[in-house]
Short mmCIF file of C-alpha atoms and ligand atoms in Angstrom, two decimals:
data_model
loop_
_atom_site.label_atom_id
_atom_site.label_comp_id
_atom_site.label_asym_id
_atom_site.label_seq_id
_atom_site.Cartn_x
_atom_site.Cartn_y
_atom_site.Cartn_z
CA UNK A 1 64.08 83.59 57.13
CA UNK A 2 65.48 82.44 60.41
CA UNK A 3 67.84 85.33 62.36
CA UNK A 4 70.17 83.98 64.95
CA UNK A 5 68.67 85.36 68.68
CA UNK A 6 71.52 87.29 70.92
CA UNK A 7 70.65 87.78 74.32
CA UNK A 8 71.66 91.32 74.82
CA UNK A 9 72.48 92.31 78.60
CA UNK A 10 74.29 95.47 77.66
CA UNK A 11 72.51 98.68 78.02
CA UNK A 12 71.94 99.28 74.39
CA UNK A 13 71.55 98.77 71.55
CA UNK A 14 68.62 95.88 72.93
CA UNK A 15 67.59 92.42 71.69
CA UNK A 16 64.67 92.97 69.31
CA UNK A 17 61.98 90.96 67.71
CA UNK A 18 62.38 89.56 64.24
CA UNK A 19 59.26 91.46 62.97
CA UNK A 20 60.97 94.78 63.96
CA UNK A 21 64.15 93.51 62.41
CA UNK A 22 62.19 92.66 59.46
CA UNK A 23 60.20 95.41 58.58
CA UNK A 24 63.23 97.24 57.21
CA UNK A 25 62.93 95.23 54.56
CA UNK A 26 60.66 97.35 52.59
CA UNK A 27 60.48 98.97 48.90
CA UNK A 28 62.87 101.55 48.12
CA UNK A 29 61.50 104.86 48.88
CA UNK A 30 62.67 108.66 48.28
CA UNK A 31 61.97 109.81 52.12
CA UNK A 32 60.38 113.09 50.18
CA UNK A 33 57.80 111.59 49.28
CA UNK A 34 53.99 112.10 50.84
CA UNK A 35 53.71 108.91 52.08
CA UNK A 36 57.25 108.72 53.77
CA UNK A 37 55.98 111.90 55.70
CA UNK A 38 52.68 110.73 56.43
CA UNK A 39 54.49 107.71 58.90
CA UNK A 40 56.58 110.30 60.46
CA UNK A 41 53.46 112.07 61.34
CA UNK A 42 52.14 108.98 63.21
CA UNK A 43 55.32 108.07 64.63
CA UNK A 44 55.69 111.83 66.44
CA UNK A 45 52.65 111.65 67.82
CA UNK A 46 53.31 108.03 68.81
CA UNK A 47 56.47 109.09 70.64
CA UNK A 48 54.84 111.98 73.01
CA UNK A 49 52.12 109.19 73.97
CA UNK A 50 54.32 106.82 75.44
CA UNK A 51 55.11 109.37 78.07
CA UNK A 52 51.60 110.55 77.95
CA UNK A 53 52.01 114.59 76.79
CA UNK A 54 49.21 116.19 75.97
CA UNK A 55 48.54 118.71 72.81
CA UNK A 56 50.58 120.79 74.70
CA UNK A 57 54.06 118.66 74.00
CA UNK A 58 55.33 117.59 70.58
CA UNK A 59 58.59 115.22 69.52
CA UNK A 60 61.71 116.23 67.76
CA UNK A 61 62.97 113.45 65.51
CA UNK A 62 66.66 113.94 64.18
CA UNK A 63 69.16 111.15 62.59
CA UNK A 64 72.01 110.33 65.36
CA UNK A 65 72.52 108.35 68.47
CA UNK A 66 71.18 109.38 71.68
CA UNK A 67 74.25 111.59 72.50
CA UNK A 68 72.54 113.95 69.30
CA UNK A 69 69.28 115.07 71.70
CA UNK A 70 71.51 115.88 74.70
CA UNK A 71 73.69 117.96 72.55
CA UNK A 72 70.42 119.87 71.01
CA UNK A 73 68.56 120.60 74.05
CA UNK A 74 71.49 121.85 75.87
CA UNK A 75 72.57 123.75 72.78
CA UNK A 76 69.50 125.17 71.99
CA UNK A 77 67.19 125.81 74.99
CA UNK A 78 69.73 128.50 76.70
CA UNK A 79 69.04 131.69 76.16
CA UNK A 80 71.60 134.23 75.59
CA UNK A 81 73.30 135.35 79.29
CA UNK A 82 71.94 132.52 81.53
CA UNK A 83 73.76 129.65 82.92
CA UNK A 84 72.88 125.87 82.88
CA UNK A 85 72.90 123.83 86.03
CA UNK A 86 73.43 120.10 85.71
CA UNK A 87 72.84 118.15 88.80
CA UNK A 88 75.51 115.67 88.10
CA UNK A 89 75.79 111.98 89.49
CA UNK A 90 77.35 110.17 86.52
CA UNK A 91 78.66 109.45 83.54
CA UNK A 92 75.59 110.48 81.60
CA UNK A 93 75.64 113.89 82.77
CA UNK A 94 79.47 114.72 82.74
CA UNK A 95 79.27 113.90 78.99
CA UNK A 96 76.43 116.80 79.06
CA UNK A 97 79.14 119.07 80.87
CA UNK A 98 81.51 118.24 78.16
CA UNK A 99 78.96 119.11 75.71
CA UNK A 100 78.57 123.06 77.52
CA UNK A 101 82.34 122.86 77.57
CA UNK A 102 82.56 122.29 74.10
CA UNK A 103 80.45 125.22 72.98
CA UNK A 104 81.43 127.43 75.62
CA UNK A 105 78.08 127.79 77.59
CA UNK A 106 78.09 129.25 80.63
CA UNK A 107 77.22 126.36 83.33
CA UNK A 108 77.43 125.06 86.66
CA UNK A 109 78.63 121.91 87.35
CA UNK A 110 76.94 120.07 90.46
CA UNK A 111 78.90 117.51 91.40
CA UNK A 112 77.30 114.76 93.07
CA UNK A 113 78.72 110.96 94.17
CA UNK A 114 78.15 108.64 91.76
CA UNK A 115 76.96 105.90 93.86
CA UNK A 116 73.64 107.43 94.83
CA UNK A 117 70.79 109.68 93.61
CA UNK A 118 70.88 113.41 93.19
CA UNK A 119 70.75 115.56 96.55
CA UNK A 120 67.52 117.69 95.58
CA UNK A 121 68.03 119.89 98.46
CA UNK A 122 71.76 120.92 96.58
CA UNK A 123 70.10 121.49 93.68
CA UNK A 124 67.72 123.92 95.17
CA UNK A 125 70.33 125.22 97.12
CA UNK A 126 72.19 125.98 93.70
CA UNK A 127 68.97 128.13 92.13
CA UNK A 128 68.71 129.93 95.30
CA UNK A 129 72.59 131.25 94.92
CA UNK A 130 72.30 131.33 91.57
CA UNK A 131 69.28 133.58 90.21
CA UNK A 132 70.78 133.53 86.32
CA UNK A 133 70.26 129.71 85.59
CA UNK A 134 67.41 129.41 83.16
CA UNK A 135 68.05 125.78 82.45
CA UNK A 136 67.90 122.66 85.09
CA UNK A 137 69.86 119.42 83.07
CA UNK A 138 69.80 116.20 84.56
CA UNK A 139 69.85 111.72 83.33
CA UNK A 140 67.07 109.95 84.40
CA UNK A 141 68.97 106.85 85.10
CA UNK A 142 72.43 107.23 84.84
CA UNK A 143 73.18 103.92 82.80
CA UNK A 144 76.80 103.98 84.01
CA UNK A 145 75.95 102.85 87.32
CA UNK A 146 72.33 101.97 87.38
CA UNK A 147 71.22 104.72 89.97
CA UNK A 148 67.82 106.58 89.22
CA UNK A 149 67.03 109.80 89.93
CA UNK A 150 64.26 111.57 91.48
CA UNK A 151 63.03 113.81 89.00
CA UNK A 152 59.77 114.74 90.16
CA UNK A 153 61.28 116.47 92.95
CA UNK A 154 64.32 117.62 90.46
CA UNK A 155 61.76 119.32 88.28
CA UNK A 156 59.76 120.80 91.02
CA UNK A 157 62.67 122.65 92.21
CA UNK A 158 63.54 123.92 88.70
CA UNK A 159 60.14 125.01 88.30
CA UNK A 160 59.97 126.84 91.64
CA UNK A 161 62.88 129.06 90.48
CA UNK A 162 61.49 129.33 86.86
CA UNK A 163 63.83 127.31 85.05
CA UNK A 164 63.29 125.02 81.95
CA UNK A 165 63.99 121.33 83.48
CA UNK A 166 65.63 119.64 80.77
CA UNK A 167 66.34 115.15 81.63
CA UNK A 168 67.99 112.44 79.69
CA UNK A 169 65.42 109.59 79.70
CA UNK A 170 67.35 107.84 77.21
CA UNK A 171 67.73 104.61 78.77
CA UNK A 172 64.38 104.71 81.05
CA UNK A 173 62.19 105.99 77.77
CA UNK A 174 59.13 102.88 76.82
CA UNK A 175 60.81 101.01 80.12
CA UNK A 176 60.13 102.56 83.57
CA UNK A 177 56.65 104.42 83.14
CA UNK A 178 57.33 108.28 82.68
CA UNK A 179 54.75 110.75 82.41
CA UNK A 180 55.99 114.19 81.42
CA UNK A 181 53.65 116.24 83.12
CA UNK A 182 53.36 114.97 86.60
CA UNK A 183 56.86 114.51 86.41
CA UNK A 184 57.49 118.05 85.91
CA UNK A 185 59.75 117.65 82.95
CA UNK A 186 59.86 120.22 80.18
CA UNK A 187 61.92 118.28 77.64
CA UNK A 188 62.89 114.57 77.93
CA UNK A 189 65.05 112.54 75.00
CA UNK A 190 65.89 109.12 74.02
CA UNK A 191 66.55 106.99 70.88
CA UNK A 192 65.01 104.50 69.07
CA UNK A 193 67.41 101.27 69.84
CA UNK A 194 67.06 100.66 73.72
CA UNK A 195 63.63 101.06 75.29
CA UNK A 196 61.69 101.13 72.17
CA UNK A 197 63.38 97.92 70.98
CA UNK A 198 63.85 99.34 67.57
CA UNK A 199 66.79 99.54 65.58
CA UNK A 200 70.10 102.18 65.56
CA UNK A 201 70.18 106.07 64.24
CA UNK A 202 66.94 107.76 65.13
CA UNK A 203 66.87 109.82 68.07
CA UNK A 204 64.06 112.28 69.42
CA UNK A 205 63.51 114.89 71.85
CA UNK A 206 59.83 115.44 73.57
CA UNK A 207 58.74 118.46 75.04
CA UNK A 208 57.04 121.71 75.07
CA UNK A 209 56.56 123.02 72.00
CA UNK A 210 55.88 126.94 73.36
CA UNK A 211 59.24 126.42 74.73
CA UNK A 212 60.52 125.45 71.62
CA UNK A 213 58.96 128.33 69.50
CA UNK A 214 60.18 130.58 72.26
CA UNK A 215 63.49 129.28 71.38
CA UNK A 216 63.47 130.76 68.04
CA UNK A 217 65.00 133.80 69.71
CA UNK A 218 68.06 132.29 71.50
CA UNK A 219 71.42 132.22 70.14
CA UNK A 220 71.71 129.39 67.33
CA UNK A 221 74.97 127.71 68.21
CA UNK A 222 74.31 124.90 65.90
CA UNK A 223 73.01 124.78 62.30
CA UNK A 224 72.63 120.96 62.26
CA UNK A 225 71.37 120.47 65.75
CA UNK A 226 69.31 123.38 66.42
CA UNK A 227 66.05 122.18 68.52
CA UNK A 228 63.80 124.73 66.92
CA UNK A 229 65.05 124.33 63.51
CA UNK A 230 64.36 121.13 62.96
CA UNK A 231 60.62 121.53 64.95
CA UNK A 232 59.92 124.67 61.92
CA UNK A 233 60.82 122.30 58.87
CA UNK A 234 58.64 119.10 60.61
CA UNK A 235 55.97 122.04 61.20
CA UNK A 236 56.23 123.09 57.51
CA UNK A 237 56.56 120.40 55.80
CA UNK A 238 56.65 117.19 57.53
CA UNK A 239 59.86 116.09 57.06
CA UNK A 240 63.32 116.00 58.83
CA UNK A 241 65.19 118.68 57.01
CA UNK A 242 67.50 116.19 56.36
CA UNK A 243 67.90 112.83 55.18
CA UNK A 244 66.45 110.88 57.94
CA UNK A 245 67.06 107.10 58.58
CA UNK A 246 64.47 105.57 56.28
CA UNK A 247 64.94 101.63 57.42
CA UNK A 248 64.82 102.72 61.49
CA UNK A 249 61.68 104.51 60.87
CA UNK A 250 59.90 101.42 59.66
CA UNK A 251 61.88 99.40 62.51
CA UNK A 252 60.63 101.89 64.83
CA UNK A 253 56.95 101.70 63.53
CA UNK A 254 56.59 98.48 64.15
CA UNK A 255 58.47 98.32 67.78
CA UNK A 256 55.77 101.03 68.69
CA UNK A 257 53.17 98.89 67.48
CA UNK A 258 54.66 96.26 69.24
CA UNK A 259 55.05 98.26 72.21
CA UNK A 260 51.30 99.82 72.53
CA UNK A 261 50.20 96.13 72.07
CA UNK A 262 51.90 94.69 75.18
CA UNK A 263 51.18 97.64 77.11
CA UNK A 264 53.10 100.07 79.68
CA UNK A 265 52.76 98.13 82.55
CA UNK A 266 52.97 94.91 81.09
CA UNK A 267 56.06 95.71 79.68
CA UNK A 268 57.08 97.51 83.10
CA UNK A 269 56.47 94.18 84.83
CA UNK A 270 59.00 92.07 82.12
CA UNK A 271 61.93 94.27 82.68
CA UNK A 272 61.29 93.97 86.18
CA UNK A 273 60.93 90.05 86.23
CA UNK A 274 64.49 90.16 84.15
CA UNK A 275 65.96 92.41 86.69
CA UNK A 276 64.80 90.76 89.23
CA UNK A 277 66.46 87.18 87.94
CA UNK A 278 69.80 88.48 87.60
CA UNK A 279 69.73 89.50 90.89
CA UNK A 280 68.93 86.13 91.65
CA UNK A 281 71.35 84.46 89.66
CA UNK A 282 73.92 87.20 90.84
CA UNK A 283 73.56 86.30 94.20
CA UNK A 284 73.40 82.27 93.95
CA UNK A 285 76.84 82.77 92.88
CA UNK A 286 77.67 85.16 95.30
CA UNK A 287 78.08 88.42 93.53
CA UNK A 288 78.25 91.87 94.84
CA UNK A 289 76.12 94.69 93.88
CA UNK A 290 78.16 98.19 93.93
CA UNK A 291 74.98 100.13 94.02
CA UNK A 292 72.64 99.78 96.99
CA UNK A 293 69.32 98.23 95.69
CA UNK A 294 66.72 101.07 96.82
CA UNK A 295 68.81 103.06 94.61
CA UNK A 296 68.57 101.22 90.99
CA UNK A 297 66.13 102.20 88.45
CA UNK A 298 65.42 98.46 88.13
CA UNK A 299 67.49 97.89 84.55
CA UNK A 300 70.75 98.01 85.43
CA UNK A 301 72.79 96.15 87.80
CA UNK A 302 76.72 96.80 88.50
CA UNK A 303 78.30 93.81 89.53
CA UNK A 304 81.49 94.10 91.41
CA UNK A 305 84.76 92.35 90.54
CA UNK A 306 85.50 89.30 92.45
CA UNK A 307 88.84 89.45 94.30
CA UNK A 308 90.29 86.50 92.85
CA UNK A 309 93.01 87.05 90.42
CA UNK A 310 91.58 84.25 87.63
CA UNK A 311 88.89 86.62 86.89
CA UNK A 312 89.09 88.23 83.96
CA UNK A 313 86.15 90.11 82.43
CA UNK A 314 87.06 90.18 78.76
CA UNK A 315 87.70 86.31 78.87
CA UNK A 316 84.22 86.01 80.60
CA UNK A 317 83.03 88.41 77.97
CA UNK A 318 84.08 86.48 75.08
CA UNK A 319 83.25 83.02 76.60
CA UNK A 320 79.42 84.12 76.74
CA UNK A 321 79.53 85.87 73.39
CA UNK A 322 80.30 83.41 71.37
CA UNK A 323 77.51 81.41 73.28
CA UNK A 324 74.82 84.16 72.52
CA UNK A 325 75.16 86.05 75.24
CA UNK A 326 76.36 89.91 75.78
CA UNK A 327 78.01 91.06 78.85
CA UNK A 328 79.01 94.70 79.39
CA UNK A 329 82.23 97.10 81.51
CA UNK A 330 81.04 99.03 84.17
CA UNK A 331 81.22 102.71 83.76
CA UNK A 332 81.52 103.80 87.49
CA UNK A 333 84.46 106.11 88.10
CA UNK A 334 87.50 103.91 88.96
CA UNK A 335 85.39 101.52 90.78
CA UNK A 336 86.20 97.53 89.24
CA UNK A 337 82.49 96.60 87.94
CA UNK A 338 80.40 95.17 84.78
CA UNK A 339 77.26 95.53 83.84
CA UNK A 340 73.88 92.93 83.27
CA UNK A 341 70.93 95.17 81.81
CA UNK A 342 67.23 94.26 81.92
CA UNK A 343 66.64 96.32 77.99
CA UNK A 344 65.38 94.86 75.21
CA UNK A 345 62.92 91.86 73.93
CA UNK A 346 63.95 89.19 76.65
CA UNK A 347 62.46 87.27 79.62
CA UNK A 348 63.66 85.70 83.08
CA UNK A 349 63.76 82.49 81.22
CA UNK A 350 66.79 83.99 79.20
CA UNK A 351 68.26 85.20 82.38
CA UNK A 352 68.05 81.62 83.65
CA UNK A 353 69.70 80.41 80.59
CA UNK A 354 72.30 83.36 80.88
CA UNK A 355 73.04 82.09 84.26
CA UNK A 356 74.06 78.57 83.36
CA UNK A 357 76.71 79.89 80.79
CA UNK A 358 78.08 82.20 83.14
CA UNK A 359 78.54 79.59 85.95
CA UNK A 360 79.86 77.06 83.02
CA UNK A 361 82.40 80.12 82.61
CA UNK A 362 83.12 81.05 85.98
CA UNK A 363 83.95 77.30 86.85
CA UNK A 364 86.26 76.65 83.41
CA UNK A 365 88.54 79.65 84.14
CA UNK A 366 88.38 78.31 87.99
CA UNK A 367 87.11 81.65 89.15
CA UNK A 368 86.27 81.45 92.96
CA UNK A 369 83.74 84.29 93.61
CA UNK A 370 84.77 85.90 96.85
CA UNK A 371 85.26 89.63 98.60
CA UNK A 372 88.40 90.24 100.75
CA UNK A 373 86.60 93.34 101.96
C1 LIG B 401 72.67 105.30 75.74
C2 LIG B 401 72.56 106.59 76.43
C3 LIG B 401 72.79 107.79 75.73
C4 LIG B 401 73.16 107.86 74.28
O1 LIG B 401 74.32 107.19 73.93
P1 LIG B 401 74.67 106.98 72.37
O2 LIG B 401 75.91 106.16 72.42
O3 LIG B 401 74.86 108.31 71.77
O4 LIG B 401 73.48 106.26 71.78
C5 LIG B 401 72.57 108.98 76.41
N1 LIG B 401 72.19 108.98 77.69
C6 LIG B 401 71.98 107.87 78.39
C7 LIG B 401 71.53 107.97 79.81
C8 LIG B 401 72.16 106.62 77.79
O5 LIG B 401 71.93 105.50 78.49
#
């Protein structure tokens, strides 16, 4: 079986190999079954690796998109009369303000410009004022706008004021190295279809499971996505406690197979070579970067409109679409941007082959690349 290759430069869902596309294709099987829970076992254990936990840590799996895990941890890890503070630079983390709004927990939104990394010194400025947070939120990377965060020091400062430090790794998870412990993170997430190169619909949360049992006492605001919950019925029985997404498990075997046998740094070192060639091919064409460099997490970069009125994203867009090729919006505030990611299965060469399509589409819509600013 031959499957058509897509170049994927959106930030997720990634270009994947055909063996993890393939090994979906597998015998039907009722996911209650011994065997079915015997590969979750693996694949939990697996999952706190990558980010190197020790016995102390253990992973959540649930059925959803990575939106699911930000919604459980900030649902569940609150207990009853304390306040959560996220430090807030982006996209990523206003959608975890919207999920507080949306069950009514008491929060504090820190504000923060989107264009560079959180201000640790507001954040521990916040804690000081504010002796009744129990719970430190923040993204990793905020995929909007490519900016990383500096978590280490983030975490420190929750830790110094006893808080639980709670950070979306979703699109940094099996990319940028991560360990959990020396980067002072009590619970991390991500899902299965962007650094892990697997496939859509499993998500997981790692983190410390005496946390997590100590959870058992705070309010439960959710029945479906309660942290500790789900944790009790893997602990009893080895199983999601509901259906889970059979195919994406095997998918997501497989990627992790895939993904110890290339290696952390290995891997590290491709996303950076792909990063590093569309900035290249970015700035042979004379593209501007919104975000300064120092502050990218190294797999994202948001490219700024040209001020020429024939440019037109979507017709750019479609033009390298239907040539293999996925381009993505920006997603930073009002500011006029799209996005080239460094995710998935891909190489520079790709990039270089990227590069010649978008020039071939640049020129046939007679786009001049320039800045009147
Ligand atoms: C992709 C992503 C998510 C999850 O988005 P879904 O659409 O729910 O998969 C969450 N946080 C970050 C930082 C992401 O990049």
């Amino acid at each position: 079986m031959t499957i058509k290759r897509n170049v994927l430069l959106n930030p997720g869902p990634a270009t994947t190999t055909d063996t993890v596309k393939l090994a979906q294709v597998v015998p039907d099987i009722c996911p209650r079954e011994k065997d079915f829970a015997g590969l979750m076992k693996g694949l939990r254990r697996d999952i706190v690796r990558i980010v190197h936990g020790d016995e102390r840590y253990t992973s959540v799996l649930f059925c959803g998109s990575g939106t699911l895990n930000m919604d459980v941890c900030l649902n569940s890890l609150l207990p009853e009369g304390k306040k959560i503070l996220v430090a807030n630079n982006g996209a990523y983390s206003s959608r975890a303000v919207e999920i507080c709004e949306a069950y009514g927990l008491p929060h504090i939104n820190l504000k923060m410009p989107v264009e560079q990394p959180v201000d640790v010194d507001a954040v521990e400025k916040t804690l000081v004022d504010n002796p009744d947070i129990a719970v430190v939120y923040t993204t990793h990377h905020e995929t909007g706008s490519g900016v990383l965060n500096p978590i280490r020091e983030i975490g420190a400062a929750a830790h110094r004021h006893g808080c639980t430090f709670i950070v979306d790794t979703t699109s940094t998870y099996a990319m940028r190295p991560i360990n959990i412990i020396e980067d002072n993170v009590d619970f991390l997430m991500a899902s299965a279809q962007k650094g892990l190169q697997s496939m859509t619909g499993l998500s997981f949360v790692v983190g410390r499971e005496d946390l997590i049992r100590a959870s058992a006492a705070f309010p439960k605001r959710s029945y479906y996505c309660n942290l500790f919950l789900q944790y009790d019925y893997f602990e009893k029985t080895g199983e999601m406690h509901f259906t889970p997404p059979v195919q994406t498990v095997y998918a997501t075997i497989q990627a992790l197979k895939e993904y110890f046998s290339e290696g952390e740094t290995a891997k590290w070192a491709r996303h950076t070579r792909v990063f590093e060639a569309i900035h290249k091919g970015l700035a042979d064409l004379g593209f501007r970067n919104l975000i300064k460099r120092e502050y990218q997490s190294g797999l994202v970069v948001s490219v700024c409109y040209p001020d020429d009125p024939n440019w037109n994203f979507e017709k750019v867009h479609d033009y390298c679409y239907e040539r293999g090729f996925t381009i993505y919006p920006g997603k930073v505030g009002s500011a006029k941007t799209f996005r080239l990611c460094a995710l998935g299965q891909i190489d520079a060469p790709d990039i270089v082959e990227f590069f010649k399509v978008f020039k071939n589409a640049i020129d046939s819509f007679g786009i001049q690349v320039r800045y009147d600013s």
